[in-house]
Short mmCIF file of C-alpha atoms and ligand atoms in Angstrom, two decimals:
data_model
loop_
_atom_site.label_atom_id
_atom_site.label_comp_id
_atom_site.label_asym_id
_atom_site.label_seq_id
_atom_site.Cartn_x
_atom_site.Cartn_y
_atom_site.Cartn_z
CA MET A 14 -0.30 -0.39 0.18
CA SER A 15 1.47 3.26 -0.88
CA VAL A 16 -0.06 5.23 1.86
CA HIS A 17 1.76 5.82 4.90
CA PHE A 18 0.57 5.12 8.32
CA ALA A 19 1.84 6.19 11.07
CA THR A 20 3.69 3.75 14.13
CA THR A 21 1.55 3.47 16.79
CA ALA A 22 2.58 1.89 20.42
CA ILE A 23 0.40 0.55 22.95
CA ARG A 24 0.69 -0.65 25.91
CA GLY A 25 -1.54 -3.01 28.27
CA ARG A 26 -2.61 -6.37 28.80
CA PHE A 27 -2.57 -8.51 25.77
CA LEU A 28 -4.05 -11.92 25.03
CA ASP A 29 -4.24 -13.89 22.05
CA ILE A 30 -3.98 -17.41 20.53
CA GLN A 31 -0.55 -18.35 18.79
CA ASN A 32 -1.24 -21.41 16.43
CA ILE A 33 -3.74 -22.91 14.80
CA VAL A 34 -4.81 -26.15 16.24
CA THR A 35 -7.38 -29.46 14.86
CA ASP A 36 -8.20 -30.45 18.62
CA PRO A 37 -9.96 -27.80 20.89
CA ARG A 38 -7.93 -29.60 24.00
CA LYS A 39 -4.70 -27.82 22.62
CA ILE A 40 -5.83 -24.20 22.52
CA GLN A 41 -4.71 -23.90 26.34
CA GLU A 42 -1.34 -24.22 25.16
CA GLN A 43 -1.52 -21.75 22.53
CA VAL A 44 -2.80 -18.96 24.52
CA ARG A 45 -0.27 -16.68 24.98
CA TYR A 46 -1.16 -13.59 27.77
CA ILE A 47 0.91 -10.59 28.50
CA GLU A 48 0.30 -8.73 31.36
CA ASP A 49 2.19 -5.48 30.82
CA GLY A 50 2.91 -5.74 27.34
CA LEU A 51 4.07 -4.03 24.35
CA LEU A 52 3.23 -3.75 20.93
CA ILE A 53 4.64 -1.71 17.81
CA THR A 54 2.96 -1.13 14.82
CA GLN A 55 4.34 0.17 11.62
CA ASN A 56 2.45 1.25 8.42
CA GLY A 57 -0.28 -1.21 9.33
CA LYS A 58 1.51 -4.05 10.43
CA ILE A 59 2.49 -5.31 13.67
CA GLN A 60 6.46 -4.38 14.01
CA TRP A 61 6.93 -5.61 17.41
CA PHE A 62 5.32 -7.53 20.32
CA GLY A 63 6.25 -8.50 23.85
CA THR A 64 6.57 -7.49 27.07
CA TRP A 65 7.05 -4.08 28.12
CA GLU A 66 10.38 -4.62 29.99
CA GLN A 67 11.81 -6.20 26.47
CA GLY A 68 10.11 -3.67 24.60
CA GLN A 69 11.22 -0.42 25.92
CA SER A 70 14.24 -0.37 24.02
CA GLU A 71 12.48 -0.94 20.99
CA LEU A 72 10.68 2.16 21.17
CA ASN A 73 11.58 5.50 19.34
CA PRO A 74 11.63 7.83 22.32
CA ARG A 75 9.89 10.29 20.24
CA ILE A 76 6.91 7.84 19.76
CA GLU A 77 3.75 8.65 22.18
CA VAL A 78 3.06 5.04 24.01
CA GLN A 79 -0.69 4.77 24.56
CA HIS A 80 -1.29 3.32 27.81
CA TYR A 81 -4.58 1.04 28.72
CA PRO A 82 -3.53 -0.24 31.88
CA GLU A 83 -6.92 -1.48 33.28
CA GLN A 84 -8.19 -3.09 30.08
CA LEU A 85 -7.85 -6.35 27.85
CA ILE A 86 -6.10 -5.92 24.46
CA VAL A 87 -7.23 -8.69 21.85
CA PRO A 88 -6.89 -9.47 18.23
CA GLY A 89 -9.87 -7.47 16.37
CA PHE A 90 -12.92 -9.35 16.34
CA ILE A 91 -13.37 -11.37 12.85
CA ASP A 92 -17.15 -11.68 11.48
CA THR A 93 -17.29 -14.61 9.02
CA HIS A 94 -20.83 -14.50 7.61
CA ILE A 95 -23.14 -11.03 8.14
CA HIS A 96 -25.72 -8.91 5.70
CA PHE A 97 -25.13 -5.29 5.50
CA PRO A 98 -28.45 -4.35 3.62
CA GLN A 99 -30.16 -6.68 6.71
CA THR A 100 -28.77 -3.67 9.39
CA GLU A 101 -32.29 -2.10 9.43
CA MET A 102 -34.43 -5.04 9.69
CA VAL A 103 -32.69 -6.82 12.75
CA GLY A 104 -35.16 -8.16 14.94
CA ALA A 105 -38.24 -8.65 12.72
CA TYR A 106 -40.93 -10.73 14.70
CA GLY A 107 -42.02 -14.46 14.05
CA GLU A 108 -40.88 -16.36 11.01
CA GLN A 109 -38.75 -18.76 10.34
CA LEU A 110 -36.35 -18.36 7.13
CA LEU A 111 -38.16 -19.30 4.30
CA GLU A 112 -41.29 -17.07 5.09
CA TRP A 113 -38.81 -14.83 7.04
CA LEU A 114 -37.06 -14.02 3.41
CA ASN A 115 -40.40 -13.60 1.79
CA THR A 116 -42.06 -11.15 4.52
CA TYR A 117 -39.11 -9.16 5.69
CA THR A 118 -35.66 -9.55 4.06
CA PHE A 119 -36.70 -9.30 0.30
CA PRO A 120 -38.70 -6.00 0.77
CA THR A 121 -35.87 -4.52 2.53
CA GLU A 122 -33.32 -5.71 0.31
CA ILE A 123 -35.20 -3.87 -2.99
CA GLN A 124 -34.12 -0.65 -1.46
CA PHE A 125 -30.13 -1.32 -2.23
CA LYS A 126 -30.87 -0.33 -6.04
CA ASP A 127 -30.56 2.77 -5.18
CA PRO A 128 -27.08 4.11 -4.66
CA ASP A 129 -27.34 6.90 -2.13
CA TYR A 130 -29.54 4.37 0.13
CA SER A 131 -26.74 1.78 -0.22
CA LYS A 132 -24.16 4.44 1.10
CA LYS A 133 -26.13 5.90 4.02
CA ILE A 134 -26.40 2.15 5.29
CA ALA A 135 -23.15 0.83 4.02
CA GLY A 136 -21.58 3.62 6.41
CA PHE A 137 -23.76 3.17 9.28
CA PHE A 138 -22.99 -0.75 9.06
CA VAL A 139 -18.95 -0.33 8.84
CA ASN A 140 -19.19 1.93 12.09
CA GLU A 141 -21.38 -0.39 13.73
CA LEU A 142 -19.15 -3.08 13.10
CA LEU A 143 -15.98 -0.98 14.59
CA LYS A 144 -18.19 -0.28 17.49
CA ASN A 145 -18.62 -3.79 18.24
CA GLY A 146 -14.70 -4.79 17.68
CA THR A 147 -15.22 -6.03 14.53
CA THR A 148 -12.22 -5.61 11.96
CA THR A 149 -12.89 -7.90 9.58
CA ALA A 150 -15.86 -9.53 8.00
CA LEU A 151 -17.27 -11.55 5.28
CA VAL A 152 -20.36 -9.90 3.93
CA PHE A 153 -23.31 -10.65 1.92
CA CYS A 154 -24.71 -7.49 0.05
CA THR A 155 -27.47 -7.49 -2.24
CA VAL A 156 -28.13 -8.30 -6.47
CA HIS A 157 -27.24 -4.78 -7.22
CA PRO A 158 -24.01 -4.04 -7.93
CA GLU A 159 -24.62 -0.45 -6.23
CA SER A 160 -24.57 -2.18 -2.94
CA VAL A 161 -21.19 -3.44 -3.16
CA ASP A 162 -19.55 -0.29 -4.37
CA ALA A 163 -20.96 1.41 -1.13
CA LEU A 164 -19.82 -1.34 1.14
CA PHE A 165 -16.04 -1.38 -0.35
CA GLU A 166 -16.01 2.65 -0.16
CA ALA A 167 -17.34 2.64 3.66
CA ALA A 168 -14.16 0.04 4.33
CA THR A 169 -11.73 1.63 2.04
CA ALA A 170 -12.84 4.92 4.29
CA LYS A 171 -11.73 2.88 7.23
CA ASN A 172 -8.84 0.73 5.85
CA MET A 173 -10.51 -2.28 7.15
CA ARG A 174 -9.67 -5.70 5.48
CA LEU A 175 -13.37 -6.55 4.45
CA ILE A 176 -14.66 -9.92 1.69
CA ALA A 177 -18.14 -8.72 0.20
CA GLY A 178 -20.03 -9.55 -2.92
CA LYS A 179 -23.02 -9.06 -5.33
CA VAL A 180 -25.41 -11.58 -4.25
CA LEU A 181 -26.47 -13.90 -7.63
CA MET A 182 -30.39 -14.88 -7.33
CA ASP A 183 -32.46 -15.54 -10.29
CA ARG A 184 -35.10 -17.13 -9.54
CA HIS A 185 -37.77 -17.39 -6.28
CA ALA A 186 -37.68 -13.93 -5.10
CA PRO A 187 -39.32 -10.64 -6.42
CA GLU A 188 -38.38 -9.34 -9.96
CA ALA A 189 -37.03 -6.35 -8.54
CA LEU A 190 -34.33 -8.83 -6.82
CA THR A 191 -33.19 -10.97 -9.45
CA ASP A 192 -30.32 -11.00 -11.88
CA THR A 193 -29.60 -13.76 -14.68
CA ALA A 194 -27.35 -16.16 -15.46
CA GLU A 195 -25.34 -13.95 -17.60
CA THR A 196 -26.22 -10.86 -16.05
CA GLY A 197 -24.92 -11.96 -12.45
CA TYR A 198 -21.78 -13.42 -14.15
CA GLN A 199 -20.85 -10.38 -16.07
CA GLU A 200 -21.42 -7.85 -13.02
CA SER A 201 -19.88 -10.06 -10.70
CA LYS A 202 -16.85 -9.69 -12.89
CA ASN A 203 -16.81 -6.18 -13.42
CA LEU A 204 -16.83 -6.17 -9.49
CA ILE A 205 -14.18 -8.41 -8.87
CA GLU A 206 -12.12 -6.45 -11.65
CA LYS A 207 -13.06 -3.34 -9.57
CA TRP A 208 -12.16 -4.40 -5.82
CA HIS A 209 -10.74 -7.57 -5.11
CA GLY A 210 -6.86 -6.83 -4.12
CA LYS A 211 -7.65 -3.25 -3.90
CA GLY A 212 -6.32 -1.99 -0.83
CA ARG A 213 -7.27 -4.35 1.69
CA ASN A 214 -10.78 -5.41 -0.11
CA LEU A 215 -10.97 -9.02 -1.04
CA TYR A 216 -14.43 -10.48 -2.98
CA ALA A 217 -16.56 -13.11 -2.62
CA ILE A 218 -19.01 -15.01 -5.63
CA THR A 219 -21.92 -14.91 -3.24
CA PRO A 220 -25.19 -17.09 -4.44
CA ARG A 221 -27.52 -16.44 -1.85
CA PHE A 222 -28.36 -20.41 -1.64
CA ALA A 223 -29.33 -22.96 -3.90
CA PRO A 224 -33.21 -22.44 -4.05
CA THR A 225 -32.94 -18.76 -5.59
CA SER A 226 -30.31 -19.96 -8.49
CA THR A 227 -30.97 -21.94 -11.65
CA PRO A 228 -28.30 -24.15 -12.37
CA GLU A 229 -27.29 -22.32 -14.86
CA GLN A 230 -26.64 -19.43 -12.76
CA LEU A 231 -24.58 -21.53 -10.47
CA GLU A 232 -22.38 -23.17 -13.51
CA LYS A 233 -21.49 -19.45 -14.09
CA ALA A 234 -20.42 -19.00 -10.46
CA GLY A 235 -18.50 -22.11 -10.82
CA GLN A 236 -16.92 -20.79 -13.88
CA LEU A 237 -15.86 -17.59 -12.32
CA LYS A 238 -14.43 -19.29 -9.50
CA ALA A 239 -12.19 -21.07 -11.86
CA GLU A 240 -11.52 -17.80 -13.72
CA TYR A 241 -10.68 -16.32 -10.77
CA PRO A 242 -9.16 -18.98 -7.98
CA ASP A 243 -8.21 -16.56 -5.43
CA VAL A 244 -11.84 -15.03 -4.79
CA TYR A 245 -14.03 -16.22 -2.17
CA VAL A 246 -17.18 -18.02 -2.51
CA HIS A 247 -20.05 -17.50 0.26
CA THR A 248 -23.21 -18.95 0.61
CA HIS A 249 -25.83 -20.60 3.14
CA LEU A 250 -26.28 -24.35 3.64
CA SER A 251 -28.44 -26.43 5.78
CA GLU A 252 -29.48 -24.03 7.88
CA ASN A 253 -33.66 -24.97 8.17
CA LYS A 254 -35.13 -28.38 7.60
CA ASN A 255 -37.70 -26.83 5.05
CA GLU A 256 -35.04 -25.12 3.01
CA ILE A 257 -33.10 -28.85 2.62
CA ALA A 258 -36.52 -30.23 1.93
CA TRP A 259 -36.76 -27.74 -0.77
CA VAL A 260 -33.31 -27.90 -2.04
CA LYS A 261 -33.56 -31.96 -2.83
CA GLU A 262 -36.70 -31.31 -4.45
CA LEU A 263 -35.04 -28.74 -7.06
CA PHE A 264 -32.11 -30.62 -7.75
CA PRO A 265 -33.12 -34.31 -7.57
CA LYS A 266 -29.84 -35.40 -9.23
CA ARG A 267 -27.72 -34.05 -6.73
CA GLN A 268 -27.04 -36.53 -3.38
CA GLY A 269 -27.68 -33.62 -1.09
CA TYR A 270 -27.68 -29.61 -0.59
CA LEU A 271 -23.62 -29.62 -0.31
CA ASP A 272 -23.52 -31.46 -3.31
CA VAL A 273 -25.20 -29.04 -5.45
CA TYR A 274 -22.36 -26.50 -4.88
CA HIS A 275 -19.82 -29.30 -5.13
CA HIS A 276 -20.78 -30.25 -8.23
CA TYR A 277 -20.59 -26.65 -9.77
CA GLY A 278 -17.17 -26.32 -8.02
CA LEU A 279 -18.33 -23.61 -5.38
CA THR A 280 -16.62 -25.85 -2.37
CA GLY A 281 -12.76 -25.02 -1.26
CA ALA A 282 -10.26 -23.46 0.72
CA GLN A 283 -11.84 -20.33 0.37
CA SER A 284 -15.68 -21.20 0.63
CA VAL A 285 -17.47 -20.32 3.37
CA PHE A 286 -20.78 -21.81 4.09
CA ALA A 287 -23.46 -19.91 6.92
CA HIS A 288 -24.73 -22.38 9.18
CA CYS A 289 -24.62 -26.19 8.51
CA VAL A 290 -26.83 -27.11 11.43
CA HIS A 291 -28.31 -30.39 9.63
CA LEU A 292 -25.23 -31.39 8.10
CA GLU A 293 -25.14 -35.09 6.79
CA ASP A 294 -22.17 -37.54 7.30
CA GLU A 295 -20.98 -37.55 3.89
CA GLU A 296 -21.32 -33.69 3.88
CA TRP A 297 -19.41 -33.38 7.04
CA GLN A 298 -16.61 -35.49 5.15
CA CYS A 299 -17.02 -33.35 1.65
CA MET A 300 -16.53 -30.20 3.66
CA HIS A 301 -13.40 -31.60 5.41
CA ASP A 302 -12.08 -32.79 2.14
CA THR A 303 -12.79 -29.84 0.06
CA ASP A 304 -11.24 -27.47 3.17
CA SER A 305 -14.54 -25.46 2.98
CA ALA A 306 -15.66 -23.88 5.96
CA ILE A 307 -18.59 -23.45 8.32
CA ALA A 308 -19.63 -19.70 9.86
CA PHE A 309 -21.41 -20.52 12.84
CA CYS A 310 -24.27 -18.14 13.79
CA PRO A 311 -25.56 -18.84 17.11
CA THR A 312 -28.06 -15.67 17.60
CA SER A 313 -29.42 -16.40 14.03
CA ASN A 314 -29.72 -20.03 14.55
CA LEU A 315 -31.94 -19.71 17.78
CA PHE A 316 -33.92 -16.40 16.64
CA LEU A 317 -34.95 -18.33 13.10
CA GLY A 318 -35.31 -21.38 15.51
CA SER A 319 -33.26 -23.08 13.08
CA GLY A 320 -31.01 -25.73 15.18
CA LEU A 321 -28.07 -26.06 17.40
CA PHE A 322 -24.95 -26.25 15.40
CA PRO A 323 -22.70 -29.22 16.60
CA LEU A 324 -19.56 -27.67 16.92
CA LYS A 325 -18.17 -30.84 18.50
CA ARG A 326 -18.83 -32.37 15.12
CA ALA A 327 -16.85 -30.32 13.26
CA TRP A 328 -13.95 -30.24 15.36
CA GLN A 329 -14.00 -34.26 15.07
CA ALA A 330 -15.00 -33.80 11.14
CA GLY A 331 -11.64 -31.54 11.02
CA VAL A 332 -13.83 -28.47 9.17
CA LYS A 333 -12.86 -24.86 9.96
CA VAL A 334 -15.11 -22.75 11.88
CA GLY A 335 -15.50 -18.95 12.15
CA LEU A 336 -18.05 -17.26 14.11
CA GLY A 337 -20.66 -15.18 12.39
CA THR A 338 -23.56 -12.50 13.49
CA ASP A 339 -25.77 -12.95 10.60
CA ILE A 340 -27.56 -9.89 10.71
CA GLY A 341 -30.58 -9.19 10.39
CA ALA A 342 -31.37 -12.90 11.05
CA GLY A 343 -28.61 -12.87 13.61
CA THR A 344 -29.64 -10.50 16.69
CA SER A 345 -26.14 -8.94 17.88
CA PHE A 346 -23.30 -7.26 15.91
CA ASN A 347 -21.12 -7.82 18.95
CA GLN A 348 -18.93 -11.08 19.15
CA LEU A 349 -18.87 -11.38 22.67
CA GLN A 350 -22.99 -11.59 23.07
CA THR A 351 -22.53 -14.01 19.76
CA LEU A 352 -20.09 -16.07 21.99
CA ASN A 353 -22.67 -16.10 24.85
CA GLU A 354 -25.23 -17.43 22.42
CA ALA A 355 -22.70 -20.30 21.11
CA TYR A 356 -21.85 -20.96 24.94
CA LYS A 357 -25.57 -21.90 25.54
CA VAL A 358 -25.85 -23.66 22.12
CA GLN A 359 -23.23 -25.83 23.37
CA GLN A 360 -24.89 -26.50 26.96
CA LEU A 361 -28.00 -27.11 25.03
CA GLN A 362 -26.29 -30.50 23.28
CA GLY A 363 -24.44 -31.20 26.73
CA GLU A 364 -21.00 -29.91 25.62
CA LYS A 365 -18.87 -27.11 26.52
CA LEU A 366 -17.51 -23.65 24.88
CA SER A 367 -14.45 -22.68 26.78
CA ALA A 368 -13.52 -18.69 27.24
CA PHE A 369 -10.27 -19.86 25.25
CA GLU A 370 -12.53 -21.31 22.65
CA SER A 371 -14.64 -18.84 22.16
CA LEU A 372 -11.76 -16.54 21.92
CA TYR A 373 -10.16 -18.94 19.19
CA HIS A 374 -13.43 -18.77 17.05
CA ALA A 375 -13.92 -15.09 17.40
CA THR A 376 -9.83 -14.55 16.02
CA LEU A 377 -7.12 -16.77 14.74
CA GLY A 378 -9.66 -19.70 14.04
CA GLY A 379 -12.14 -17.11 12.13
CA ALA A 380 -9.00 -16.15 10.17
CA LYS A 381 -8.44 -19.36 9.38
CA ALA A 382 -11.97 -19.98 7.92
CA LEU A 383 -11.02 -16.95 6.05
CA ASN A 384 -7.92 -18.21 4.41
CA LEU A 385 -6.21 -15.20 5.90
CA ASP A 386 -4.51 -16.86 9.12
CA ASP A 387 -1.12 -15.74 7.41
CA GLN A 388 -2.15 -12.15 7.99
CA LEU A 389 -4.87 -11.88 10.50
CA GLY A 390 -5.76 -13.18 14.03
CA ASN A 391 -3.51 -12.58 16.53
CA PHE A 392 -0.07 -10.64 17.57
CA GLU A 393 2.27 -12.21 15.47
CA VAL A 394 5.26 -9.61 13.99
CA GLY A 395 4.02 -9.04 10.65
CA LYS A 396 0.79 -9.83 10.71
CA GLU A 397 -1.73 -6.85 10.00
CA ALA A 398 -2.52 -4.53 13.10
CA ASP A 399 -5.95 -4.91 13.80
CA PHE A 400 -6.85 -5.03 17.38
CA VAL A 401 -9.54 -4.21 20.15
CA VAL A 402 -9.05 -2.50 23.64
CA LEU A 403 -11.50 -4.20 26.03
CA ASP A 404 -12.98 -2.28 28.93
CA LEU A 405 -13.50 -5.67 31.59
CA ASN A 406 -16.00 -2.81 33.72
CA ALA A 407 -18.51 -1.47 31.69
CA THR A 408 -21.39 -1.65 33.74
CA ALA A 409 -21.69 -1.98 37.82
CA LEU A 410 -22.68 -5.47 37.68
CA GLN A 411 -19.21 -6.47 35.29
CA GLN A 412 -17.06 -4.48 37.82
CA LEU A 413 -18.65 -6.67 40.75
CA ARG A 414 -18.20 -9.90 39.01
CA GLN A 415 -14.66 -9.29 37.58
CA SER A 416 -13.58 -8.28 40.84
CA ASN A 417 -14.01 -11.85 41.70
CA ALA A 418 -12.65 -13.32 38.25
CA LYS A 419 -10.32 -16.36 39.40
CA ASN A 420 -7.91 -15.94 36.32
CA ILE A 421 -7.83 -14.55 32.61
CA GLU A 422 -9.96 -17.86 31.29
CA ASP A 423 -12.66 -16.52 33.99
CA THR A 424 -11.85 -12.75 32.97
CA PHE A 425 -12.63 -13.23 29.09
CA PHE A 426 -15.60 -16.03 29.69
CA ALA A 427 -17.67 -13.21 32.46
CA LEU A 428 -16.78 -10.79 29.75
CA MET A 429 -18.30 -13.39 27.26
CA MET A 430 -21.29 -13.69 29.25
CA LEU A 431 -22.11 -10.04 30.24
CA GLY A 432 -20.04 -7.94 27.51
CA ASP A 433 -21.71 -6.17 24.71
CA ASP A 434 -20.60 -2.94 22.61
CA ARG A 435 -20.22 -0.95 26.18
CA ASN A 436 -17.26 -2.98 26.54
CA ILE A 437 -15.44 -1.94 23.10
CA ALA A 438 -13.18 1.06 24.48
CA ALA A 439 -11.30 1.25 21.47
CA THR A 440 -10.99 -0.60 17.77
CA TYR A 441 -7.59 -0.05 15.89
CA VAL A 442 -7.14 -1.16 12.09
CA TYR A 443 -4.40 -1.09 10.09
CA GLY A 444 -2.73 0.31 13.30
CA GLN A 445 -4.91 3.33 13.62
CA ALA A 446 -7.64 4.05 16.38
CA ALA A 447 -10.52 3.52 13.85
CA TYR A 448 -12.96 3.98 16.79
CA VAL A 449 -12.60 5.24 20.52
CA LYS A 450 -15.99 4.88 22.86
CA GLU A 451 -17.24 8.53 23.51
CA THR A 452 -17.25 8.13 27.45
CA PHE A 453 -13.89 6.31 26.99
N1 GUN B 602 -31.17 -18.13 3.28
C1 GUN B 602 -30.92 -17.65 2.08
N2 GUN B 602 -31.24 -16.43 2.18
C2 GUN B 602 -30.87 -15.93 3.55
C3 GUN B 602 -30.67 -14.92 4.49
O1 GUN B 602 -30.39 -13.78 4.33
N3 GUN B 602 -30.15 -14.86 5.76
C4 GUN B 602 -30.01 -16.30 6.69
N4 GUN B 602 -30.03 -16.51 7.51
N5 GUN B 602 -30.45 -17.33 5.68
C5 GUN B 602 -30.40 -17.65 4.37
ZN1 ZN B 603 -26.93 -14.94 6.46
#
């Protein structure tokens, strides 16, 4: 990047996960907690990280150190599935997936044909991500290329690493929200040329889900992925039982829901499938064999009554999992709240989700799911300097609970259970403060 980003030096308590794991029992060994640490960034990257004691000699005396003695600093949260045009319809009452789409979602998304409206909501959306400590997201736009331009422009203004794409949808939706196999292909191609790899922006080919694309459209999507192998594929999979039955009716020749995507060349190391609540055995195997990733969206799965995501099964199958808010079926932009619900989804299945595993999914594990773990997810020197300063005591109740915390694991767990956007003191993107809480 040609723009120069100033050097930043941050002193405080740092917590991150050092390496990717394939077994959740190994996460504890990868936890790095530095009570009095120093992080130096230069040109948006982490230049030095370690203890304050060791780091002082590294510091240029002219650089002012930003000191957060009471807070906890973690890598920026990564949201692996969210819809920016659904920001305004979060919390829509009463329906499950297919009725919810027809009743609330499609009428809302029609408005994004208007570039000014797209810009207005894109600006709000990006601010809301930062206010919640989310520094990277994989985002659905609408079928309109205008919505993609608006979002990438808003993300570029904040130097965020964002992945997004235009929805492909050529059937089973209102006319005003559909493209065709050919126009969807061409518009996506133009957007890839315009945005993919420009600054920190990355493009995702985004068929909404199998029921709203004809076989011809999925074929063209696969062709596009073959032409641009380093772009992403982002879609929904196996979220709701009626949806799955519908896919089986629409694609009788395919072995199952995932096989529809796999058949058209849409699985792979940069393919992210939201939900995967009801996968069958062969589908788990295919997810593993193709190195495809899942976005686990607990608040959405509970809100739409879709089901309980089997996280343990994903670990056993060796499938990458990131955390998704899935706004507007999900009910919060905040990854602490999302982890709170993720914990309860596991409890309902007799499983435990530890604080450190939670941190893993929200940071390094999310980066791995997006195939960006060489650039994001922890404080390794050379990675991009995206991080969050967490206030542990944003309310009287939190203060009381945290004063009784046994150790850093308990501290983070209590934060997950009680925390929300009030706990985000500051969000740093590419080494610079992109959000600072007003009352902080
Ligand atoms: N499946 C197809 N479209 C959508 C959507 O917008 N939200 C969710 N949660 N699932 C979907
Ligand atoms: Zn979704």
